[in-house]
Amino acid sequence: MWIGGLALPQNIEMNVQTCMESSDSPGMLPPPPGTFVDREELIQHVGEFAVSQGYVVTIKQSKRDRVVVLGCDRGGVYRNRRKTVDESSAEHTRKRKTGSRLTNCPFEAVGKKDDGLWVLTIRNGTHNHEPLSDISEHPSARRFTEREVLLIKEMTDAGLRPRQILKRLRQSNPDLLSTPKHVYNVKAKIRQGNVTVRNFKSLRPQKSAVSNDYPASNPSSRQRDPLRVPNLIGGRFVDSQSFASIDVINPATQHIVSHVPLTTSEEFKAAVFSAKRAFTPWRNTPIMNRQRIMFKFQELIRRDIDKLAMCITTEHGKALKDAYGDILRGLEVVEHACGMATLQMGEFVSNITNGIDTYSTREPLGVCAGICPFEFPAMIPLWMFPVAVTCGNTFVLKPSEKDPGVSLMLAELAIEAGLPNGVLNIVHGTNDIVNAICDDDNIRAISFVGPSRDGAYIYSRASAKGKRIQSNVGAKNHAVVMHDASMDATLNALVAAGFGAAGQKCTSISVIVFVGGINPWADKLVERAKALKVNAGTETDVDLGPVISKQAKEQICRLIQTSIESGAKLLLDGRNIVVPQYEHGNFIGPTILSDITVNMECYREELLGPVLLCMQVASIEEAIHIVNRNEYGIGASIFTTSGIAARKFQAEVEVGQVGINVPISVPLPLSSFTSSRPSFAADHNFDGKAGIQFYTQVKTVTQQWKDLLGSDGGASVALPSS
């Protein structure tokens, strides 16, 4: 089997100088040793490097799951075996076929599988021949086209032999230089179940395999339907070897969009290893270069925003306008990362004591990880990895298994923007992968968004390993409405914050506390809620799409029913809504419950759905007391025209975000996204300056440059001071 080369990978440039001494033939260096995710990556690495040096490699020995030995194919060097008897008997001259490639080159590269990864070593890096002047002259340089590969498959299934297949192929392509050996190689790939074309392409530059192999939301005809979502490991989108997978279901239609594999332990280790391997060259990349990649990244996000939004709506169900908002709020963080050159600056103090200066720098941590929920499939990943990698870290991202598509699309754009292989990796799964992220010693910091119970578990498990943790948990936000609040503006804000994205936001307003009574507000609140349009997110003028799953819908309906049974009053019921043409969708219309008490299950539990819970209190002190007693504390808002009431609320309420005449919203990058309540969440800052502080560590340097010859040479044990 001939291993064709395409473009020289970036990591090949490393250690080339150290390999130069092991080759006696100038310009024919052996590939640098290294460790690879799988056998195919190792072979591709050797093959691509060989072509760049002017020689061709072939597999000499192979035990597929353990070892592969690659040798040098003398590639196009032929002996002329023409033999003449004598001039007088020219008619008896016998001509022998030219052939017999010289394959006695001593070059050998060995790949062995060790602890789940493939390790490449060079057994003999020398050659006994000159490099090929034109690699395209090698007989193996002519590979089969995609159409020819498919024809080979069809003719193989029909029982034709390689020579017969080759004869038929040459009828349509007389210039075909391939041999029966090449047909055997294609047949071997077919037997292995791999009929992709990239292994048979000609020697020419190849675009990223991402675009060809992962079209995100609309699989091409070349792929399985529905698509099996790949992992991103070491810059390559790789199909998982796991047999277990989870269906990604369109919540409006119940159609299966894709399958998410439960990444194996071996694949997870490979992703972490790739991130670890990429860290040193990436942290040494000038910060201006990292910043330029973010500039290009945000440009590409804007270019493909329509595709990204459609992918979100297809998998999550939210209305397209909400999907655009999802992307744009994440894009703000990418734009913020474009200023990292100034944001990551340290501090300097000259002559802090006699002749001594001190300064501090911010340095990256290493490998970081992010665990994402389903609510904001674009925004939350964009909160995490752009800031982390621009600071110089590498990243392992675990998207939600319910809507992973847009994370893969964003990763594809990041690679297109110039992010080197291994800097960003993506793995899929559920509990096992979360545990692996918490336990892996190579991962230095974890960002998490999700339910409080999960946050508490991740914090306790990961912090026991000495990791940094930042967490956003506790989706139960209050809005306190004073009797003097502006009626129309307040109602508009409450309806938008309570029902936007079908209430599936950690920053949704789910509880309204009316100070002085609900009577002036109830009817108009119901009227505005009824005016909202419920439909599939892809339809026009949609306000509410479906909730993420049937299980989520059942849980929301159960909490509504238990609230009614516990004494709550149902002002508006959205449980039995039917959307024409989408009868099987997970739709719940706007629902409003009043007379809620703090002891009801709907108040005590996190409720991600289009449900507003209304409470009544007599004073602002009582309202603040209710907010502070609740175990969840992302944020709270107050609506009032009284500056005194607003100032009192701001000072006394115990939450991370406070809104005054605005609902709780995702903050701008300059602020810190905090949840001050849960004690287990040691750090909750995602973006802005606090995010940069989380993804970096401070190194303080104290230096002294002065002539010490005039000293008496004696040592002093006194504490230095100014």
XYZ file of C-alpha atoms in Angstrom:
722
model
C 0.000 0.000 0.000
C 1.373 3.407 -1.006
C 0.833 6.243 1.406
C 0.107 9.450 -0.534
C 0.949 12.852 0.867
C -0.956 16.087 0.649
C -0.068 19.116 2.759
C 2.698 19.251 5.331
C 1.089 19.385 8.812
C 2.112 22.154 11.120
C 3.447 19.872 13.833
C 5.890 18.292 11.357
C 7.962 21.452 11.482
C 8.861 20.644 15.090
C 12.109 18.814 15.798
C 13.097 18.714 12.132
C 16.512 20.033 13.062
C 17.110 17.118 15.421
C 16.195 14.651 12.712
C 18.567 16.147 10.151
C 21.637 14.388 11.476
C 20.087 10.932 11.081
C 19.836 11.195 7.283
C 22.835 10.914 4.949
C 20.869 12.199 1.950
C 20.400 15.966 1.914
C 16.765 16.911 1.450
C 15.512 13.464 2.493
C 14.916 13.845 6.207
C 13.045 11.211 8.197
C 9.787 12.361 9.775
C 10.142 13.597 13.355
C 9.087 11.029 15.978
C 5.898 11.685 17.870
C 2.680 10.332 19.326
C -0.569 10.098 17.381
C -4.244 9.566 18.030
C -4.591 6.549 15.769
C -2.799 4.393 13.229
C -4.145 6.323 10.242
C -2.885 9.640 11.607
C 0.609 8.191 12.102
C 0.677 6.758 8.563
C -0.581 10.010 7.102
C 2.076 11.938 9.043
C 4.895 9.755 7.683
C 3.489 9.695 4.160
C 2.997 13.447 3.922
C 6.448 14.191 5.280
C 8.033 11.663 2.923
C 6.459 13.285 -0.134
C 7.708 16.696 1.025
C 11.257 15.217 1.077
C 11.083 13.468 -2.290
C 10.508 9.838 -1.383
C 7.514 7.553 -1.028
C 6.722 5.158 1.819
C 4.964 1.835 1.797
C 3.667 -0.447 4.536
C 6.165 -3.292 4.921
C 4.666 -5.035 7.949
C 1.442 -4.530 9.829
C -0.342 -5.938 12.819
C -3.298 -3.621 12.681
C -3.963 -3.095 16.371
C -0.357 -3.204 17.561
C 2.420 -2.252 15.132
C 3.037 -0.950 11.619
C 6.428 -0.790 9.857
C 6.797 1.733 7.051
C 9.587 1.437 4.486
C 10.785 3.432 1.495
C 9.481 2.606 -1.988
C 12.183 3.606 -4.456
C 9.332 5.289 -6.274
C 9.735 5.316 -10.016
C 13.386 4.187 -10.174
C 13.479 1.354 -12.722
C 16.237 -0.840 -14.049
C 16.449 -1.322 -17.816
C 16.597 -5.080 -18.248
C 16.733 -5.011 -22.056
C 19.161 -7.697 -23.205
C 20.566 -8.155 -26.789
C 22.033 -11.548 -27.908
C 24.281 -10.163 -30.709
C 24.112 -7.873 -33.675
C 24.090 -10.705 -36.255
C 20.976 -12.231 -34.810
C 19.052 -9.069 -34.210
C 15.899 -10.803 -35.157
C 16.388 -12.990 -32.101
C 16.750 -10.008 -29.846
C 14.667 -10.537 -26.727
C 13.386 -7.605 -24.779
C 12.508 -8.023 -21.109
C 9.844 -5.940 -19.476
C 11.051 -2.945 -17.590
C 10.055 -3.276 -13.999
C 11.231 -4.389 -10.565
C 11.298 -1.296 -8.426
C 14.360 -1.126 -6.224
C 12.859 -1.606 -2.780
C 16.071 -2.289 -0.866
C 16.239 1.161 0.741
C 17.194 0.819 4.434
C 14.715 3.492 5.594
C 12.238 2.203 8.225
C 9.739 3.972 10.476
C 7.956 1.985 13.187
C 4.629 2.805 14.791
C 3.580 0.969 17.954
C 0.431 1.278 20.001
C 1.159 2.142 23.613
C -1.460 3.006 26.236
C -4.089 3.811 23.623
C -1.847 6.051 21.492
C 0.453 5.314 18.550
C 4.142 6.134 19.084
C 6.346 6.731 16.044
C 10.073 5.957 16.143
C 12.604 5.976 13.310
C 14.523 2.713 13.111
C 16.709 3.821 10.193
C 16.380 7.280 8.704
C 18.911 6.934 5.866
C 18.342 6.315 2.151
C 20.587 4.798 -0.524
C 19.224 6.800 -3.459
C 18.593 10.335 -4.581
C 15.238 12.049 -4.012
C 12.686 12.024 -6.788
C 12.981 15.132 -8.897
C 9.252 15.074 -9.652
C 7.066 13.176 -7.205
C 4.260 13.069 -9.747
C 6.380 10.741 -11.905
C 5.952 7.983 -9.349
C 3.494 5.362 -10.675
C 1.561 5.503 -7.415
C 1.092 9.245 -7.704
C -1.937 8.731 -9.931
C -4.755 7.840 -7.618
C -8.359 7.023 -8.327
C -11.053 9.698 -8.500
C -14.141 9.545 -6.329
C -16.203 8.228 -9.237
C -13.591 5.539 -9.971
C -13.573 4.409 -6.338
C -17.341 3.999 -6.429
C -17.074 2.093 -9.721
C -14.446 -0.190 -8.175
C -16.834 -0.900 -5.325
C -19.675 -1.715 -7.711
C -17.515 -3.965 -9.908
C -16.029 -5.695 -6.865
C -19.518 -6.455 -5.597
C -20.317 -7.842 -9.060
C -17.398 -10.294 -8.809
C -14.883 -8.714 -11.215
C -11.170 -9.179 -10.606
C -8.691 -6.292 -10.312
C -7.311 -6.662 -13.861
C -10.830 -6.734 -15.271
C -11.749 -3.674 -13.209
C -8.654 -1.803 -14.381
C -9.383 -2.657 -18.019
C -12.874 -1.210 -17.757
C -11.656 1.909 -15.978
C -9.133 2.554 -18.763
C -11.912 2.515 -21.330
C -13.103 5.832 -19.949
C -9.670 7.037 -18.795
C -6.919 5.841 -21.170
C -4.271 7.807 -19.220
C -4.906 5.863 -16.001
C -1.486 4.773 -14.663
C -2.723 2.740 -11.717
C -1.930 -0.952 -11.436
C -3.875 -3.987 -10.178
C -2.020 -3.512 -6.885
C -3.786 -0.191 -6.403
C -7.140 -1.841 -7.073
C -6.297 -4.435 -4.409
C -5.658 -1.564 -1.977
C -9.049 -0.038 -2.727
C -10.716 -3.430 -2.273
C -8.988 -3.788 1.094
C -10.428 -0.433 2.168
C -13.848 -1.558 1.006
C -13.600 -4.727 3.093
C -12.757 -2.567 6.113
C -15.915 -0.543 5.491
C -13.989 2.587 4.499
C -14.924 3.814 1.046
C -14.122 7.494 1.614
C -12.181 9.020 -1.213
C -9.554 11.002 0.660
C -7.219 7.955 0.909
C -7.094 7.638 -2.873
C -6.718 11.233 -3.987
C -3.949 12.539 -6.212
C -0.934 14.384 -4.900
C -2.411 17.838 -4.727
C -3.347 20.301 -1.968
C -6.382 19.227 0.004
C -8.844 21.422 1.814
C -9.690 20.766 5.440
C -11.440 17.464 5.914
C -13.890 19.286 8.126
C -15.813 20.859 5.282
C -15.944 17.621 3.338
C -16.699 15.280 6.170
C -18.839 17.334 8.524
C -21.447 19.626 7.000
C -23.023 20.207 10.406
C -26.736 20.536 9.889
C -27.378 19.136 6.408
C -25.523 15.877 5.726
C -24.539 15.331 2.129
C -25.507 12.297 0.109
C -22.089 10.824 0.695
C -22.766 10.256 4.368
C -24.902 8.145 6.565
C -28.323 9.555 7.242
C -28.693 10.675 9.968
C -25.175 11.894 10.544
C -22.998 10.503 13.319
C -21.392 13.477 15.008
C -17.579 13.257 15.071
C -15.114 14.161 17.794
C -12.460 16.790 17.135
C -9.079 15.420 18.185
C -5.768 16.950 17.246
C -7.274 19.094 14.509
C -9.080 16.194 12.823
C -12.776 15.360 12.885
C -12.734 11.685 13.834
C -15.593 9.207 13.935
C -15.852 7.672 17.413
C -15.340 3.934 17.740
C -18.039 3.796 20.400
C -21.051 1.616 19.644
C -23.267 3.611 22.052
C -24.827 6.864 20.905
C -27.630 9.317 21.720
C -30.135 10.627 19.194
C -30.256 14.390 18.591
C -33.945 15.036 17.923
C -35.558 18.072 16.366
C -37.997 19.062 19.156
C -40.501 20.513 16.688
C -40.761 17.456 14.419
C -39.278 14.560 16.425
C -37.052 13.760 13.439
C -33.584 12.450 14.271
C -31.024 15.059 13.239
C -27.881 13.129 14.153
C -26.367 10.576 16.508
C -23.969 11.652 19.270
C -21.457 8.952 20.227
C -20.505 8.325 23.826
C -16.797 8.961 23.442
C -14.580 6.109 24.619
C -12.011 6.520 27.366
C -9.232 5.997 24.851
C -10.560 8.753 22.597
C -10.893 11.136 25.528
C -7.283 10.490 26.526
C -6.239 11.142 22.948
C -8.066 14.495 22.977
C -6.402 15.548 26.230
C -3.039 14.364 24.947
C -3.489 16.395 21.765
C -4.300 19.478 23.836
C -1.295 18.873 26.068
C 1.005 18.364 23.081
C -0.228 21.584 21.458
C 0.110 23.700 24.606
C 3.830 24.523 24.545
C 4.017 25.774 20.934
C 0.697 27.582 21.358
C 1.659 29.415 24.554
C 4.867 30.494 22.809
C 2.902 31.883 19.878
C 3.023 35.686 20.069
C -0.106 37.100 21.605
C -0.654 39.316 18.585
C -0.842 36.209 16.392
C -3.371 34.592 18.723
C -5.340 37.815 18.665
C -5.354 37.891 14.848
C -6.912 34.433 14.794
C -9.756 35.750 16.933
C -10.240 38.656 14.532
C -10.570 36.176 11.679
C -12.774 33.902 13.782
C -15.328 36.620 14.496
C -15.341 37.519 10.814
C -16.125 33.917 9.868
C -18.883 33.684 12.480
C -20.570 36.695 10.926
C -20.151 35.160 7.482
C -21.853 31.906 8.482
C -24.291 33.242 11.048
C -27.313 32.089 9.021
C -26.044 28.494 8.938
C -25.191 28.590 12.633
C -28.627 29.936 13.573
C -30.412 27.311 11.481
C -28.385 24.559 13.131
C -29.343 25.881 16.587
C -33.035 26.047 15.692
C -32.983 22.568 14.177
C -31.435 20.942 17.245
C -32.637 23.163 20.082
C -35.997 24.349 18.722
C -35.703 28.023 19.687
C -36.974 30.643 17.258
C -34.496 31.843 14.671
C -34.406 35.346 16.169
C -33.428 33.779 19.514
C -30.801 31.678 17.729
C -29.283 34.813 16.204
C -29.223 36.398 19.653
C -27.535 33.279 21.015
C -24.717 33.686 18.490
C -24.388 37.447 18.757
C -24.020 37.446 22.549
C -21.289 34.836 22.236
C -19.694 36.862 19.467
C -19.281 39.758 21.900
C -16.867 37.607 23.890
C -14.900 36.702 20.750
C -14.614 40.399 19.943
C -13.526 41.039 23.508
C -10.785 38.411 23.120
C -9.501 40.382 20.136
C -8.102 42.885 22.657
C -6.159 40.298 24.637
C -2.823 42.022 24.014
C -3.824 44.779 26.427
C -6.172 42.770 28.651
C -3.422 40.320 29.622
C -0.855 42.951 30.503
C 0.948 42.621 33.820
C 2.152 45.266 36.265
C 5.541 46.783 37.058
C 6.812 48.592 40.134
C 10.235 50.175 39.871
C 12.585 50.432 42.859
C 10.153 48.865 45.282
C 13.093 48.839 47.666
C 16.692 49.953 47.176
C 17.763 48.759 43.719
C 14.981 46.161 43.456
C 12.168 46.111 40.899
C 9.168 43.822 40.874
C 6.724 42.979 38.114
C 3.981 40.450 37.419
C 2.893 38.655 34.258
C -0.175 36.617 33.427
C 0.589 33.194 32.026
C -1.715 30.470 30.689
C -2.633 27.499 32.851
C -2.360 24.633 30.363
C -5.167 22.348 29.261
C -8.620 23.685 30.199
C -12.037 22.107 29.699
C -15.618 23.276 29.275
C -18.880 21.446 30.015
C -21.884 23.028 28.301
C -25.681 22.821 28.748
C -28.288 22.744 25.998
C -29.823 26.196 26.604
C -27.306 28.282 24.615
C -25.474 25.925 22.255
C -23.425 28.733 20.666
C -23.134 31.418 23.321
C -21.806 29.283 26.153
C -19.022 27.567 24.154
C -18.087 31.055 22.917
C -17.936 32.230 26.517
C -15.368 29.569 27.201
C -12.843 28.589 24.564
C -12.125 31.919 22.759
C -10.953 33.608 25.962
C -9.147 30.486 27.143
C -7.188 29.867 23.944
C -6.402 33.531 23.323
C -4.829 33.575 26.784
C -2.545 30.780 25.532
C -4.319 27.709 26.900
C -5.515 24.703 24.961
C -9.072 23.474 25.367
C -11.239 20.341 25.520
C -14.920 21.143 24.999
C -17.849 18.868 25.829
C -20.994 20.261 24.204
C -24.452 19.234 25.313
C -25.433 15.885 23.865
C -28.809 17.422 22.987
C -27.549 20.059 20.516
C -23.845 19.575 19.677
C -23.951 20.592 16.017
C -23.181 24.291 16.336
C -20.129 23.595 18.534
C -18.653 21.523 15.719
C -19.435 24.279 13.232
C -17.748 26.871 15.450
C -14.725 24.613 15.800
C -14.563 24.288 12.025
C -14.565 28.077 11.708
C -11.868 28.376 14.371
C -9.665 25.978 12.412
C -10.366 27.924 9.228
C -9.349 31.076 11.081
C -5.943 29.535 11.770
C -6.271 27.840 15.161
C -3.498 25.190 15.164
C -4.207 21.483 15.472
C -4.841 20.343 19.032
C -5.535 23.781 20.522
C -9.286 23.085 20.487
C -10.642 19.555 20.902
C -14.244 18.351 21.202
C -15.523 15.168 22.835
C -19.087 13.990 23.355
C -20.797 12.035 26.073
C -22.573 12.215 29.398
C -21.591 11.176 32.921
C -18.486 9.164 32.030
C -16.893 12.002 30.073
C -17.754 14.521 32.803
C -16.081 12.260 35.365
C -13.068 11.862 33.095
C -12.740 15.647 32.759
C -12.914 16.036 36.542
C -10.344 13.284 37.173
C -7.746 13.853 34.459
C -4.573 15.273 35.974
C -3.623 17.088 32.761
C -6.710 19.326 32.869
C -5.991 22.376 35.004
C -9.309 24.259 34.957
C -12.978 23.538 34.211
C -15.785 25.860 33.145
C -19.319 24.622 33.724
C -22.852 25.845 33.102
C -25.848 23.776 34.121
C -28.107 22.535 36.910
C -27.138 23.158 40.519
C -26.901 19.477 41.433
C -24.506 18.841 38.575
C -22.488 21.914 39.472
C -22.118 20.780 43.075
C -20.990 17.331 41.958
C -18.455 18.646 39.436
C -17.094 21.158 41.912
C -16.560 18.601 44.659
C -15.007 16.000 42.369
C -12.753 18.339 40.383
C -11.647 20.520 43.293
C -10.495 17.372 45.081
C -7.984 17.083 42.234
C -6.829 20.670 42.767
C -8.459 22.101 39.661
C -9.832 25.583 39.192
C -13.624 25.579 38.777
C -15.950 28.267 37.469
C -19.645 27.570 37.433
C -22.937 29.172 36.541
C -25.807 27.389 38.259
C -29.174 28.079 39.807
C -31.796 29.026 37.220
C -34.412 30.630 39.464
C -34.489 34.398 39.067
C -36.902 36.853 40.666
C -38.385 40.121 39.474
C -39.730 42.431 42.148
C -42.463 44.723 40.788
C -43.216 47.809 42.886
C -46.657 49.447 42.749
C -45.153 52.559 41.127
C -43.495 50.716 38.217
C -44.231 51.791 34.653
C -47.018 49.434 33.534
C -46.294 48.956 29.821
C -42.504 48.874 30.025
C -42.571 46.440 32.938
C -45.053 44.062 31.295
C -43.042 43.990 28.080
C -39.872 43.213 29.991
C -41.507 40.476 32.098
C -43.070 38.720 29.100
C -39.814 38.819 27.139
C -37.699 37.601 30.056
C -40.165 34.950 31.194
C -41.126 33.382 27.857
C -38.180 34.092 25.551
C -36.555 30.902 24.191
C -39.532 29.052 25.759
C -38.163 29.927 29.198
C -35.134 27.687 28.638
C -32.546 30.164 29.878
C -30.608 30.250 33.109
C -31.237 34.004 33.107
C -35.015 33.762 32.573
C -37.337 35.531 35.006
C -39.353 32.664 36.422
C -40.753 34.308 39.599
C -42.519 37.686 39.813
C -42.959 39.178 43.275
C -45.667 41.868 43.217
C -45.299 44.334 46.086
C -48.737 45.586 47.122
C -50.820 43.021 45.208
C -51.213 41.464 41.742
C -54.646 42.855 40.832
C -53.591 45.808 38.679
C -51.208 43.556 36.731
C -52.732 40.101 36.262
C -55.169 40.706 33.402
C -52.740 42.694 31.287
C -49.951 40.164 31.897
C -52.224 37.359 30.671
C -53.294 39.449 27.688
C -49.722 40.041 26.582
C -48.784 36.396 27.086
C -51.716 35.212 24.974
C -50.530 37.382 22.093
C -47.287 35.408 21.786
C -47.093 33.106 18.774
C -46.089 29.482 19.413
C -44.700 27.525 16.461
C -41.641 25.766 15.114
C -38.573 27.965 15.335
C -38.091 27.961 11.566
C -41.482 29.555 10.896
C -41.887 33.320 10.517
C -42.887 35.647 13.361
C -42.415 32.980 16.031
C -42.109 33.990 19.680
C -41.930 30.580 21.377
C -40.564 27.367 19.965
C -40.779 23.916 21.554
C -38.957 22.815 24.681
C -35.918 20.632 24.179
C -37.405 17.154 24.748
C -40.516 15.195 25.616
C -39.033 14.479 29.050
C -38.641 18.216 29.667
C -42.226 18.830 28.599
C -43.505 16.090 30.907
C -41.527 17.508 33.833
C -42.874 21.032 33.253
C -46.453 19.787 32.977
C -46.013 17.745 36.147
C -44.797 20.776 38.119
C -47.721 22.864 36.835
C -50.190 20.203 37.950
C -48.644 19.745 41.388
C -48.762 23.527 41.871
C -52.486 23.591 41.105
C -53.062 20.713 43.503
C -51.085 22.614 46.165
C -53.330 25.683 45.896
C -51.873 27.759 43.034
C -54.275 29.565 40.728
C -53.934 28.901 36.986
C -54.276 32.243 35.174
C -53.121 30.932 31.775
C -52.699 27.292 30.753
C -50.383 26.412 27.856
C -50.167 22.652 28.351
C -52.658 21.542 25.711
C -51.531 23.721 22.852
C -51.485 22.094 19.398
C -49.388 23.531 16.575
C -50.697 22.701 13.075
C -48.239 20.611 11.021
C -46.145 20.074 14.147
C -48.576 18.012 16.214
C -45.781 15.838 17.618
C -43.616 18.734 18.752
C -42.712 19.438 22.370
C -44.761 22.607 22.577
C -45.940 24.343 25.741
C -47.673 27.698 25.492
C -47.175 30.574 27.930
C -48.388 29.557 31.378
C -49.000 31.843 34.376
C -49.597 30.686 37.953
C -50.490 32.978 40.839
C -50.761 32.553 44.622
C -47.425 30.738 44.676
C -45.796 30.077 48.034
C -42.191 29.288 48.854
C -43.122 25.765 49.931
C -44.480 24.658 46.537
C -42.390 22.281 44.467
C -42.557 24.517 41.385
C -40.853 27.267 43.396
C -38.255 25.038 45.025
C -37.166 23.303 41.797
C -35.356 24.753 38.796
C -38.002 25.140 36.119
C -36.761 25.667 32.570
C -39.942 26.331 30.643
C -42.428 29.058 29.609
C -43.982 29.304 33.087
C -44.272 32.463 35.209
C -44.846 32.070 38.949
C -46.516 35.056 40.611
C -46.255 35.897 44.316
C -47.676 38.781 46.399
C -46.043 40.557 49.358
C -46.802 43.674 51.345
C -43.380 45.399 51.364
C -40.044 45.564 49.608
C -38.366 44.181 52.720
C -40.479 41.038 52.444
C -39.681 40.747 48.728
C -35.932 41.018 49.385
C -36.251 38.424 52.121
C -37.893 35.963 49.697
C -35.156 36.483 47.105
C -32.390 36.027 49.669
C -33.948 32.884 51.139
C -34.055 31.138 47.782
C -31.126 28.760 47.317
C -30.522 29.901 43.732
C -28.846 33.240 43.167
C -27.874 34.118 39.619
C -29.811 37.359 39.587
C -32.850 39.458 40.454
C -34.496 42.579 39.054
C -36.607 45.375 40.436
C -39.061 47.499 38.467
C -39.791 50.850 40.058
C -39.690 54.610 39.532
C -38.358 55.125 43.058
C -34.603 55.640 43.329
C -34.815 54.941 47.056
C -36.399 51.523 46.495
C -33.925 50.687 43.727
C -30.934 51.641 45.877
C -32.225 49.614 48.823
C -32.808 46.590 46.604
C -29.375 46.882 45.010
C -27.649 47.082 48.389
C -29.511 44.335 50.224
C -30.308 41.650 47.666
C -27.838 38.723 47.688
C -27.383 37.763 44.044
C -24.664 38.044 41.447
C -26.575 40.174 38.936
C -28.988 42.967 39.691
C -31.320 44.543 37.168
C -33.015 47.888 37.751
C -35.935 48.343 35.365
C -34.365 45.700 33.125
C -34.667 41.916 33.348
C -31.678 39.725 34.079
C -29.681 39.488 30.890
C -26.460 37.954 29.728
C -23.837 40.538 30.706
C -21.509 42.380 28.396
C -17.930 41.079 28.228
C -16.647 43.890 30.419
C -18.632 42.566 33.350
C -18.364 39.366 35.338
C -21.031 36.712 35.009
C -21.501 35.697 38.603
C -23.726 33.684 40.830
C -22.839 34.645 44.334
C -25.111 32.305 46.221
C -24.094 28.612 45.975
C -21.166 27.991 48.258
C -19.678 25.247 46.096
C -19.119 27.524 43.106
C -15.688 28.903 43.858
C -15.465 31.039 40.756
C -18.307 31.973 38.436
C -16.667 34.433 36.067
C -16.680 33.528 32.401
C -15.811 36.522 30.314
C -14.435 39.998 30.788
C -11.470 40.709 33.020
C -12.531 38.091 35.534
C -12.564 35.452 32.797
C -9.000 36.357 31.862
C -8.028 36.128 35.513
C -9.547 32.653 35.668
C -7.723 31.339 32.602
C -4.323 32.720 33.634
C -2.049 32.577 36.635
C 0.026 35.447 37.985
C 3.783 35.103 38.068
C 5.578 37.711 40.165
C 9.232 38.445 39.458
C 11.524 40.403 41.795
C 14.848 41.493 40.310
C 17.917 43.341 41.448
C 20.518 44.896 39.136
C 23.151 46.842 41.040
C 26.851 46.775 41.698
C 27.458 44.816 44.881
C 31.270 45.219 44.898
C 31.081 48.010 47.419
C 29.361 45.914 50.032
C 31.227 44.489 52.962
C 30.274 40.970 51.882
C 28.370 40.236 55.046
C 24.972 38.560 54.980
C 21.984 40.083 56.746
C 19.112 38.041 58.124
C 16.891 41.087 58.553
C 13.679 41.269 56.541
C 14.315 43.559 53.540
C 12.360 46.785 53.642
C 12.378 50.171 52.043
